[in-house]
Short mmCIF file of C-alpha atoms in Angstrom, two decimals:
data_model
loop_
_atom_site.label_atom_id
_atom_site.label_comp_id
_atom_site.label_asym_id
_atom_site.label_seq_id
_atom_site.Cartn_x
_atom_site.Cartn_y
_atom_site.Cartn_z
CA MET A 1 72.56 -21.68 -51.94
CA ALA A 2 71.03 -23.32 -55.00
CA ASP A 3 74.47 -24.41 -56.19
CA LEU A 4 75.33 -25.78 -52.74
CA ALA A 5 72.02 -27.65 -52.63
CA ALA A 6 72.75 -29.16 -56.05
CA PHE A 7 76.23 -30.19 -54.88
CA LEU A 8 74.73 -31.85 -51.77
CA ARG A 9 72.11 -33.54 -54.00
CA ILE A 10 69.17 -31.80 -52.30
CA ASP A 11 66.40 -32.25 -54.83
CA GLN A 12 64.48 -29.05 -54.12
CA TRP A 13 65.63 -25.67 -52.85
CA PRO A 14 64.22 -24.03 -50.91
CA PRO A 15 62.69 -27.19 -49.42
CA VAL A 16 58.89 -27.35 -49.33
CA PRO A 17 57.40 -29.31 -46.37
CA ASP A 18 55.07 -32.11 -47.44
CA LEU A 19 51.96 -33.57 -45.82
CA PHE A 20 54.00 -35.95 -43.67
CA PHE A 21 55.94 -33.03 -42.17
CA TRP A 22 52.79 -31.10 -41.28
CA ALA A 23 51.11 -34.21 -39.87
CA SER A 24 54.16 -34.86 -37.68
CA LEU A 25 54.21 -31.25 -36.50
CA THR A 26 50.52 -31.43 -35.67
CA LEU A 27 51.08 -34.66 -33.74
CA ILE A 28 53.82 -33.01 -31.68
CA ALA A 29 51.72 -29.90 -31.03
CA GLY A 30 48.70 -31.95 -30.00
CA ALA A 31 50.73 -34.12 -27.62
CA LEU A 32 52.39 -31.09 -26.02
CA LEU A 33 49.13 -29.19 -25.63
CA GLY A 34 47.40 -32.25 -24.23
CA GLU A 35 50.07 -32.77 -21.60
CA ALA A 36 50.14 -29.05 -20.80
CA VAL A 37 46.41 -28.74 -20.08
CA PHE A 38 46.52 -31.95 -18.05
CA ARG A 39 49.49 -30.94 -15.88
CA GLN A 40 48.79 -27.22 -15.54
CA PHE A 41 44.99 -27.18 -15.30
CA GLY A 42 44.03 -30.77 -14.51
CA LEU A 43 41.86 -30.98 -17.65
CA PRO A 44 41.48 -34.06 -19.88
CA ARG A 45 44.22 -34.29 -22.48
CA ILE A 46 41.77 -34.31 -25.36
CA VAL A 47 41.08 -30.63 -24.60
CA GLY A 48 44.65 -29.98 -25.71
CA TYR A 49 44.30 -32.25 -28.73
CA SER A 50 41.18 -30.37 -29.82
CA ALA A 51 42.87 -27.02 -29.18
CA ALA A 52 45.65 -28.03 -31.59
CA GLY A 53 43.03 -28.80 -34.23
CA MET A 54 41.27 -25.50 -33.60
CA ALA A 55 44.58 -23.68 -34.08
CA LEU A 56 44.92 -25.43 -37.45
CA ALA A 57 41.43 -24.32 -38.44
CA ALA A 58 42.09 -20.75 -37.34
CA THR A 59 45.11 -20.60 -39.67
CA GLY A 60 43.08 -21.95 -42.59
CA PHE A 61 44.36 -25.54 -42.55
CA GLY A 62 41.24 -27.22 -41.20
CA LEU A 63 38.97 -29.64 -43.03
CA GLU A 64 38.33 -28.16 -46.46
CA GLY A 65 34.60 -27.67 -46.97
CA ALA A 66 33.96 -29.66 -43.75
CA ARG A 67 34.32 -32.85 -45.76
CA LEU A 68 35.80 -35.92 -44.20
CA ASP A 69 37.69 -37.58 -47.04
CA GLY A 70 41.12 -38.89 -47.85
CA ILE A 71 43.51 -39.41 -44.95
CA ALA A 72 41.31 -37.43 -42.54
CA ARG A 73 38.39 -39.86 -43.01
CA VAL A 74 40.69 -42.85 -42.58
CA VAL A 75 42.08 -41.48 -39.31
CA VAL A 76 38.63 -40.63 -37.96
CA ASP A 77 37.11 -44.01 -38.90
CA LEU A 78 39.98 -46.05 -37.43
CA ALA A 79 40.27 -44.05 -34.21
CA LEU A 80 36.51 -44.02 -33.65
CA ALA A 81 36.46 -47.76 -34.25
CA LEU A 82 38.98 -48.36 -31.46
CA LEU A 83 37.20 -46.08 -29.00
CA LEU A 84 33.71 -47.40 -29.81
CA PHE A 85 34.88 -51.02 -29.64
CA GLU A 86 36.33 -50.34 -26.20
CA LEU A 87 33.16 -48.46 -25.19
CA GLY A 88 30.94 -51.33 -26.34
CA SER A 89 33.02 -53.83 -24.41
CA ARG A 90 32.00 -52.02 -21.21
CA VAL A 91 28.25 -52.35 -21.83
CA ASN A 92 26.71 -55.13 -19.74
CA LEU A 93 23.33 -56.11 -21.20
CA ARG A 94 22.54 -58.13 -18.07
CA TRP A 95 22.51 -54.86 -16.15
CA LEU A 96 19.95 -53.44 -18.60
CA ARG A 97 17.72 -56.44 -17.98
CA ALA A 98 18.15 -56.10 -14.21
CA ASN A 99 17.38 -52.36 -14.34
CA PRO A 100 14.67 -51.95 -17.02
CA MET A 101 14.33 -48.26 -16.17
CA LEU A 102 17.75 -47.59 -17.72
CA PRO A 103 16.82 -48.35 -21.37
CA TRP A 104 13.58 -46.40 -20.92
CA THR A 105 15.59 -43.46 -19.57
CA SER A 106 17.95 -43.74 -22.53
CA ALA A 107 15.11 -43.70 -25.04
CA ALA A 108 13.36 -40.77 -23.31
CA GLU A 109 16.58 -38.73 -23.10
CA SER A 110 17.38 -39.26 -26.77
CA LEU A 111 13.84 -38.51 -27.96
CA ALA A 112 13.67 -35.39 -25.81
CA SER A 113 17.02 -34.16 -27.18
CA PHE A 114 15.95 -34.90 -30.76
CA GLY A 115 12.60 -33.17 -30.33
CA ALA A 116 14.05 -30.12 -28.57
CA ILE A 117 16.65 -29.58 -31.30
CA ALA A 118 14.13 -29.98 -34.11
CA VAL A 119 11.63 -27.58 -32.47
CA VAL A 120 14.25 -24.90 -31.77
CA LEU A 121 15.71 -25.02 -35.28
CA HIS A 122 12.26 -24.94 -36.89
CA TRP A 123 11.39 -21.94 -34.67
CA LEU A 124 14.59 -20.26 -35.94
CA GLY A 125 13.34 -20.58 -39.52
CA PHE A 126 14.73 -23.91 -40.76
CA GLU A 127 12.42 -26.08 -42.85
CA ILE A 128 11.11 -29.07 -40.94
CA HIS A 129 13.04 -31.70 -42.94
CA VAL A 130 16.26 -29.70 -42.45
CA ALA A 131 15.60 -29.33 -38.71
CA LEU A 132 14.95 -33.08 -38.37
CA ALA A 133 18.14 -33.94 -40.27
CA CYS A 134 20.18 -31.65 -38.02
CA ALA A 135 18.57 -33.17 -34.92
CA ALA A 136 19.53 -36.65 -36.14
CA LEU A 137 23.17 -35.54 -36.39
CA THR A 138 23.47 -33.71 -33.08
CA ALA A 139 21.09 -35.28 -30.55
CA SER A 140 23.44 -38.08 -29.52
CA THR A 141 26.32 -37.99 -27.07
CA SER A 142 29.85 -38.52 -28.35
CA GLY A 143 30.85 -41.98 -27.15
CA ALA A 144 34.46 -41.26 -28.11
CA VAL A 145 34.73 -38.29 -25.74
CA VAL A 146 32.86 -39.99 -22.90
CA GLY A 147 34.89 -43.20 -23.14
CA ARG A 148 38.22 -41.41 -23.50
CA VAL A 149 37.69 -39.07 -20.53
CA ALA A 150 36.39 -41.87 -18.27
CA SER A 151 39.40 -44.02 -19.20
CA GLU A 152 41.92 -41.21 -18.65
CA LEU A 153 40.45 -40.15 -15.31
CA ASN A 154 40.10 -43.80 -14.27
CA THR A 155 36.63 -43.22 -12.80
CA ALA A 156 34.18 -45.84 -11.58
CA GLY A 157 30.74 -45.75 -10.04
CA GLN A 158 27.03 -45.46 -10.76
CA VAL A 159 27.27 -42.32 -12.89
CA THR A 160 30.30 -43.52 -14.85
CA GLU A 161 28.67 -46.84 -15.74
CA ARG A 162 25.38 -45.21 -16.69
CA MET A 163 27.24 -42.62 -18.76
CA ILE A 164 29.02 -45.38 -20.71
CA VAL A 165 25.82 -47.32 -21.37
CA LEU A 166 23.77 -44.26 -22.36
CA ALA A 167 26.54 -42.98 -24.66
CA ALA A 168 26.71 -46.37 -26.39
CA LEU A 169 22.95 -46.42 -26.88
CA ASN A 170 23.07 -42.81 -28.11
CA THR A 171 25.43 -43.84 -30.91
CA LEU A 172 23.05 -46.61 -31.92
CA TYR A 173 20.13 -44.17 -31.97
CA ALA A 174 22.14 -41.62 -33.97
CA VAL A 175 22.89 -44.05 -36.79
CA LEU A 176 19.28 -45.27 -36.77
CA ALA A 177 17.92 -41.70 -36.82
CA LEU A 178 20.18 -40.66 -39.69
CA LYS A 179 19.38 -43.71 -41.83
CA LEU A 180 15.65 -43.24 -41.26
CA THR A 181 15.99 -39.54 -42.07
CA ILE A 182 17.87 -40.32 -45.28
CA GLY A 183 15.23 -42.90 -46.19
CA TRP A 184 12.46 -40.37 -45.56
CA LEU A 185 14.28 -37.78 -47.71
CA HIS A 186 14.56 -40.35 -50.52
CA MET A 187 10.81 -40.91 -50.40
CA ASP A 188 9.81 -37.28 -49.82
CA GLN A 189 12.09 -35.57 -52.35
CA ARG A 190 12.68 -38.28 -54.96
CA GLY A 191 9.67 -40.55 -54.54
CA ASP A 192 12.01 -43.55 -54.28
CA TRP A 193 10.39 -45.62 -51.53
CA VAL A 194 12.30 -48.79 -52.47
CA GLN A 195 15.68 -47.22 -51.73
CA GLY A 196 14.20 -45.35 -48.77
CA VAL A 197 13.24 -48.64 -47.10
CA SER A 198 15.95 -51.03 -48.33
CA GLN A 199 19.01 -48.85 -47.62
CA PRO A 200 18.47 -48.55 -43.82
CA LEU A 201 17.61 -52.26 -43.59
CA TYR A 202 20.77 -53.21 -45.50
CA THR A 203 22.94 -50.95 -43.36
CA PHE A 204 21.70 -52.38 -40.08
CA ALA A 205 21.57 -56.03 -41.11
CA GLY A 206 25.00 -55.85 -42.74
CA SER A 207 26.54 -54.02 -39.78
CA VAL A 208 25.18 -56.60 -37.34
CA LEU A 209 26.56 -59.50 -39.40
CA LEU A 210 30.00 -57.89 -39.73
CA ALA A 211 29.98 -57.10 -35.99
CA ILE A 212 29.31 -60.78 -35.24
CA VAL A 213 32.29 -61.80 -37.37
CA LEU A 214 34.54 -59.25 -35.66
CA SER A 215 33.46 -60.19 -32.13
CA ARG A 216 34.04 -63.90 -32.78
CA ALA A 217 37.45 -63.25 -34.33
CA VAL A 218 38.53 -61.12 -31.38
CA GLY A 219 37.11 -63.70 -28.96
CA TRP A 220 39.17 -66.40 -30.66
CA VAL A 221 42.33 -64.30 -30.19
CA MET A 222 41.50 -63.63 -26.53
CA ARG A 223 41.13 -67.33 -25.77
CA ARG A 224 44.49 -68.24 -27.29
CA LEU A 225 46.80 -65.29 -26.71
CA GLU A 226 47.81 -63.16 -23.76
CA LEU A 227 46.45 -59.63 -24.24
CA ARG A 228 49.49 -58.09 -22.54
CA ASP A 229 51.63 -59.47 -25.33
CA GLU A 230 52.54 -56.91 -28.01
CA ASN A 231 51.82 -59.30 -30.86
CA ALA A 232 48.30 -59.97 -29.53
CA VAL A 233 47.66 -56.22 -29.33
CA LEU A 234 48.74 -55.79 -32.94
CA LEU A 235 46.48 -58.65 -33.99
CA LEU A 236 43.50 -57.13 -32.18
CA LEU A 237 44.23 -53.77 -33.75
CA GLY A 238 44.44 -55.35 -37.20
CA LEU A 239 41.12 -57.17 -36.77
CA VAL A 240 39.29 -53.98 -35.79
CA LEU A 241 40.85 -52.00 -38.60
CA ILE A 242 40.08 -54.58 -41.29
CA ALA A 243 36.46 -54.77 -40.09
CA VAL A 244 36.11 -50.99 -40.40
CA THR A 245 37.69 -51.09 -43.84
CA GLY A 246 35.22 -53.78 -44.85
CA ALA A 247 32.34 -51.68 -43.53
CA ARG A 248 33.46 -48.75 -45.67
CA LEU A 249 33.81 -50.88 -48.79
CA LEU A 250 30.36 -52.44 -48.31
CA GLY A 251 28.62 -49.17 -47.45
CA LEU A 252 27.89 -50.23 -43.86
CA SER A 253 28.13 -48.14 -40.70
CA THR A 254 31.70 -47.66 -39.47
CA LEU A 255 30.20 -46.57 -36.15
CA LEU A 256 27.87 -49.50 -35.54
CA VAL A 257 30.23 -52.33 -36.49
CA PRO A 258 32.89 -51.77 -33.77
CA LEU A 259 30.34 -50.68 -31.15
CA LEU A 260 28.11 -53.74 -31.62
CA ALA A 261 31.14 -56.05 -31.80
CA GLY A 262 32.34 -54.74 -28.44
CA VAL A 263 28.90 -55.24 -26.89
CA MET A 264 28.63 -58.79 -28.29
CA LEU A 265 32.08 -59.71 -27.05
CA ARG A 266 31.45 -58.30 -23.56
CA ASN A 267 28.18 -60.21 -23.16
CA ALA A 268 29.38 -63.51 -24.62
CA SER A 269 31.25 -64.15 -21.37
CA GLN A 270 30.68 -63.51 -17.67
CA ARG A 271 34.18 -62.06 -17.49
CA PRO A 272 34.69 -58.37 -18.43
CA CYS A 273 37.21 -57.59 -21.16
CA ILE A 274 40.36 -55.82 -19.99
CA TRP A 275 41.86 -54.09 -23.00
CA PRO A 276 45.38 -52.74 -23.41
CA ARG A 277 45.16 -48.96 -23.20
CA HIS A 278 43.95 -47.79 -26.66
CA PHE A 279 45.30 -51.03 -28.17
CA GLY A 280 48.90 -49.87 -27.83
CA THR A 281 50.87 -46.86 -29.04
CA ALA A 282 49.50 -46.96 -32.60
CA GLY A 283 45.96 -46.72 -31.25
CA GLY A 284 46.98 -43.82 -29.01
CA VAL A 285 48.33 -41.91 -32.01
CA LEU A 286 45.06 -42.46 -33.88
CA VAL A 287 43.06 -41.22 -30.89
CA LEU A 288 45.17 -38.06 -30.69
CA MET A 289 44.74 -37.40 -34.40
CA LEU A 290 40.99 -38.03 -34.14
CA PHE A 291 40.48 -35.11 -31.77
CA VAL A 292 42.89 -32.92 -33.72
CA VAL A 293 40.86 -33.56 -36.89
CA SER A 294 37.50 -33.03 -35.19
CA GLY A 295 38.83 -29.84 -33.58
CA SER A 296 39.85 -28.54 -37.01
CA ALA A 297 36.44 -29.10 -38.62
CA TRP A 298 35.39 -25.47 -38.75
CA SER A 299 36.24 -22.12 -40.26
CA VAL A 300 35.55 -18.55 -39.26
CA ALA A 301 32.94 -18.25 -42.03
CA THR A 302 31.03 -21.42 -41.08
CA VAL A 303 31.04 -20.62 -37.36
CA ALA A 304 29.83 -17.08 -38.05
CA ALA A 305 27.02 -18.44 -40.23
CA GLY A 306 25.86 -21.08 -37.76
CA ALA A 307 26.80 -19.68 -34.34
CA VAL A 308 23.36 -18.46 -33.24
CA ALA A 309 21.54 -21.63 -34.26
CA ALA A 310 24.33 -23.80 -32.80
CA LEU A 311 24.17 -22.10 -29.39
CA ALA A 312 20.38 -22.41 -29.34
CA LEU A 313 20.70 -26.07 -30.35
CA LEU A 314 23.25 -26.82 -27.62
CA ALA A 315 21.17 -25.07 -24.95
CA ALA A 316 17.98 -26.93 -25.91
CA ARG A 317 19.87 -30.22 -26.12
CA ALA A 318 21.55 -29.83 -22.72
CA LEU A 319 18.29 -28.76 -21.05
CA ALA A 320 16.37 -31.71 -22.51
CA LYS A 321 18.98 -34.21 -21.34
CA ALA A 322 19.17 -32.70 -17.86
CA LEU A 323 15.38 -32.57 -17.36
CA VAL A 324 14.82 -36.18 -18.39
CA LEU A 325 17.75 -37.57 -16.41
CA VAL A 326 16.84 -35.65 -13.25
CA ALA A 327 13.16 -36.63 -13.58
CA THR A 328 13.99 -40.35 -13.97
CA ALA A 329 16.91 -40.45 -11.53
CA ARG A 330 15.20 -41.93 -8.48
CA ALA A 331 13.20 -44.44 -10.50
CA GLY A 332 16.49 -45.60 -12.04
CA GLY A 333 18.27 -46.07 -8.71
CA ILE A 334 20.26 -42.83 -8.36
CA ASP A 335 19.60 -39.54 -6.57
CA THR A 336 18.77 -36.16 -8.10
CA ARG A 337 22.35 -34.90 -7.85
CA GLN A 338 23.63 -37.94 -9.72
CA GLY A 339 20.95 -37.43 -12.37
CA LEU A 340 22.06 -33.83 -12.87
CA ALA A 341 25.70 -34.94 -13.06
CA LEU A 342 24.76 -37.59 -15.62
CA GLY A 343 22.99 -34.99 -17.75
CA LEU A 344 26.11 -32.81 -17.64
CA ALA A 345 28.36 -35.73 -18.56
CA LEU A 346 26.23 -36.59 -21.61
CA THR A 347 26.61 -33.21 -23.34
CA PRO A 348 29.75 -33.87 -25.52
CA LEU A 349 29.43 -33.60 -29.29
CA SER A 350 32.36 -34.58 -31.48
CA ALA A 351 33.59 -36.70 -34.38
CA THR A 352 30.50 -38.94 -34.47
CA SER A 353 28.47 -35.99 -35.77
CA LEU A 354 31.13 -35.27 -38.40
CA VAL A 355 30.95 -38.84 -39.70
CA LEU A 356 27.16 -38.68 -39.85
CA LEU A 357 27.34 -35.30 -41.60
CA SER A 358 29.70 -36.71 -44.24
CA GLU A 359 27.23 -39.56 -44.90
CA LEU A 360 24.41 -37.05 -45.36
CA GLN A 361 26.61 -34.97 -47.69
CA ALA A 362 27.10 -38.02 -49.91
CA THR A 363 23.35 -38.58 -50.39
CA HIS A 364 21.68 -35.19 -49.92
CA PRO A 365 24.20 -32.37 -50.48
CA GLN A 366 21.53 -29.66 -50.59
CA VAL A 367 20.18 -30.53 -47.14
CA SER A 368 23.66 -31.00 -45.67
CA SER A 369 24.82 -27.63 -46.99
CA GLN A 370 22.08 -25.93 -44.95
CA ILE A 371 22.90 -27.65 -41.67
CA ALA A 372 26.70 -27.94 -42.03
CA PRO A 373 27.42 -24.48 -40.50
CA VAL A 374 25.20 -25.28 -37.50
CA VAL A 375 26.73 -28.72 -36.92
CA LEU A 376 30.30 -27.46 -37.34
CA ALA A 377 29.76 -24.51 -35.02
CA ALA A 378 28.26 -26.83 -32.39
CA VAL A 379 31.16 -29.29 -32.72
CA ALA A 380 33.66 -26.42 -32.46
CA VAL A 381 32.11 -25.21 -29.20
CA MET A 382 31.86 -28.70 -27.70
CA ALA A 383 35.40 -29.66 -28.74
CA LEU A 384 36.63 -27.76 -25.69
CA VAL A 385 33.52 -27.65 -23.50
CA GLY A 386 32.45 -31.31 -23.87
CA PRO A 387 35.40 -33.06 -22.17
CA ILE A 388 35.34 -30.52 -19.33
CA ALA A 389 31.59 -31.11 -18.86
CA VAL A 390 32.23 -34.86 -18.49
CA GLN A 391 34.96 -34.16 -15.93
CA TRP A 392 32.74 -31.78 -13.94
CA GLY A 393 29.85 -34.23 -14.01
CA LEU A 394 32.00 -37.04 -12.62
CA ARG A 395 33.54 -34.68 -10.07
CA LEU A 396 30.09 -33.55 -8.89
CA THR A 397 29.33 -37.10 -7.72
CA GLY A 398 32.77 -37.77 -6.24
CA GLU A 399 33.67 -40.41 -8.81
CA TYR A 400 36.58 -38.23 -9.93
CA ARG A 401 38.82 -36.68 -7.27
CA PRO A 402 41.96 -34.92 -8.58
CA GLY A 403 43.80 -35.22 -5.27
CA ARG A 404 43.21 -38.95 -5.03
CA ARG A 405 44.41 -39.46 -8.59
CA SER A 406 47.57 -37.41 -8.01
CA ALA A 407 48.36 -39.43 -4.89
CA ALA A 408 47.92 -42.66 -6.81
CA ARG A 409 50.34 -41.47 -9.49
CA GLY A 410 52.88 -40.56 -6.83
CA GLN A 411 52.80 -44.08 -5.37
CA GLN A 412 53.50 -45.74 -8.72
#
């Protein structure tokens, strides 16, 4: 065979698959699994995408050392940027002003989740600064999961809109909490109060400025081009991607920039933004790979090490969210059942926590090494449970009805 391969000018025999081959195979597997769970079980497709990533991790090909770097970090940053930009473009700040109870509910829910996680982890034996760092990484809801499931199920209503707004605010709180935690660690462990104060301020101010530039650039495109046109979609995609690249180069938040840009763009006009689905096929591929990567961010050893603390964390987190949202439901204009459904829909935990964990690893590797098993075990559990929880929450209020959706597809 070697002689035949040489005659046919095959450079290497036996052939060894490269990274591109395995990435393509993973893409195919994720797409097939996503379609299978959607058609056979009526579940969101991202459950299948995450299952493909979990299969990779189970065979030892997951994220090495739980570190987001190289091509994996690029995929995660770009896909999250698209989803968070789209999520932000659905946040109407005028509604927050008209319903002041909503931002108060958001703040109370986030603080309760943060406090519950920190208390439980400290009770389990983690040092207080480690427990606080872990709470900063895991208290928030995954805006990527919430936005993707709501978009796929095509839901609308009071719970859906509140879920979108609260998830967007959760992402803002998560970045703020992590930067403040990192600043506190700088001052507490290194005595460097200058860096502890200046670094969070730089991150937020710089992210806001870059978000303003991105929102104005996208607004300029929207006013001059038809968004259904393929060239306009590519231009929008390019603008978002170059903004995220700039954020990475400048040390800004790759989560805040697209989210704030979407919010600014949505509220600069009375007219809501209607985006092409995931900014075209290229964006859809990135979204698929995002959930494959986040689903692969674990190993048997890390899950075994952090499973108990992760389950306790998730239970405390879910209970805190549910209690606050049920308690404030009627004051916010919804009934108790809708409040319970909203609490269920806000339980997802995904790639946002992985990005925050990678930022903590870059500045405080000793602290991150202690909480990494807990965070990764929690993300592994919620990779499959989170999207289903969103679906059940929306179904509980009648905003998602499988039969109605199937009938609509049949009429198309």
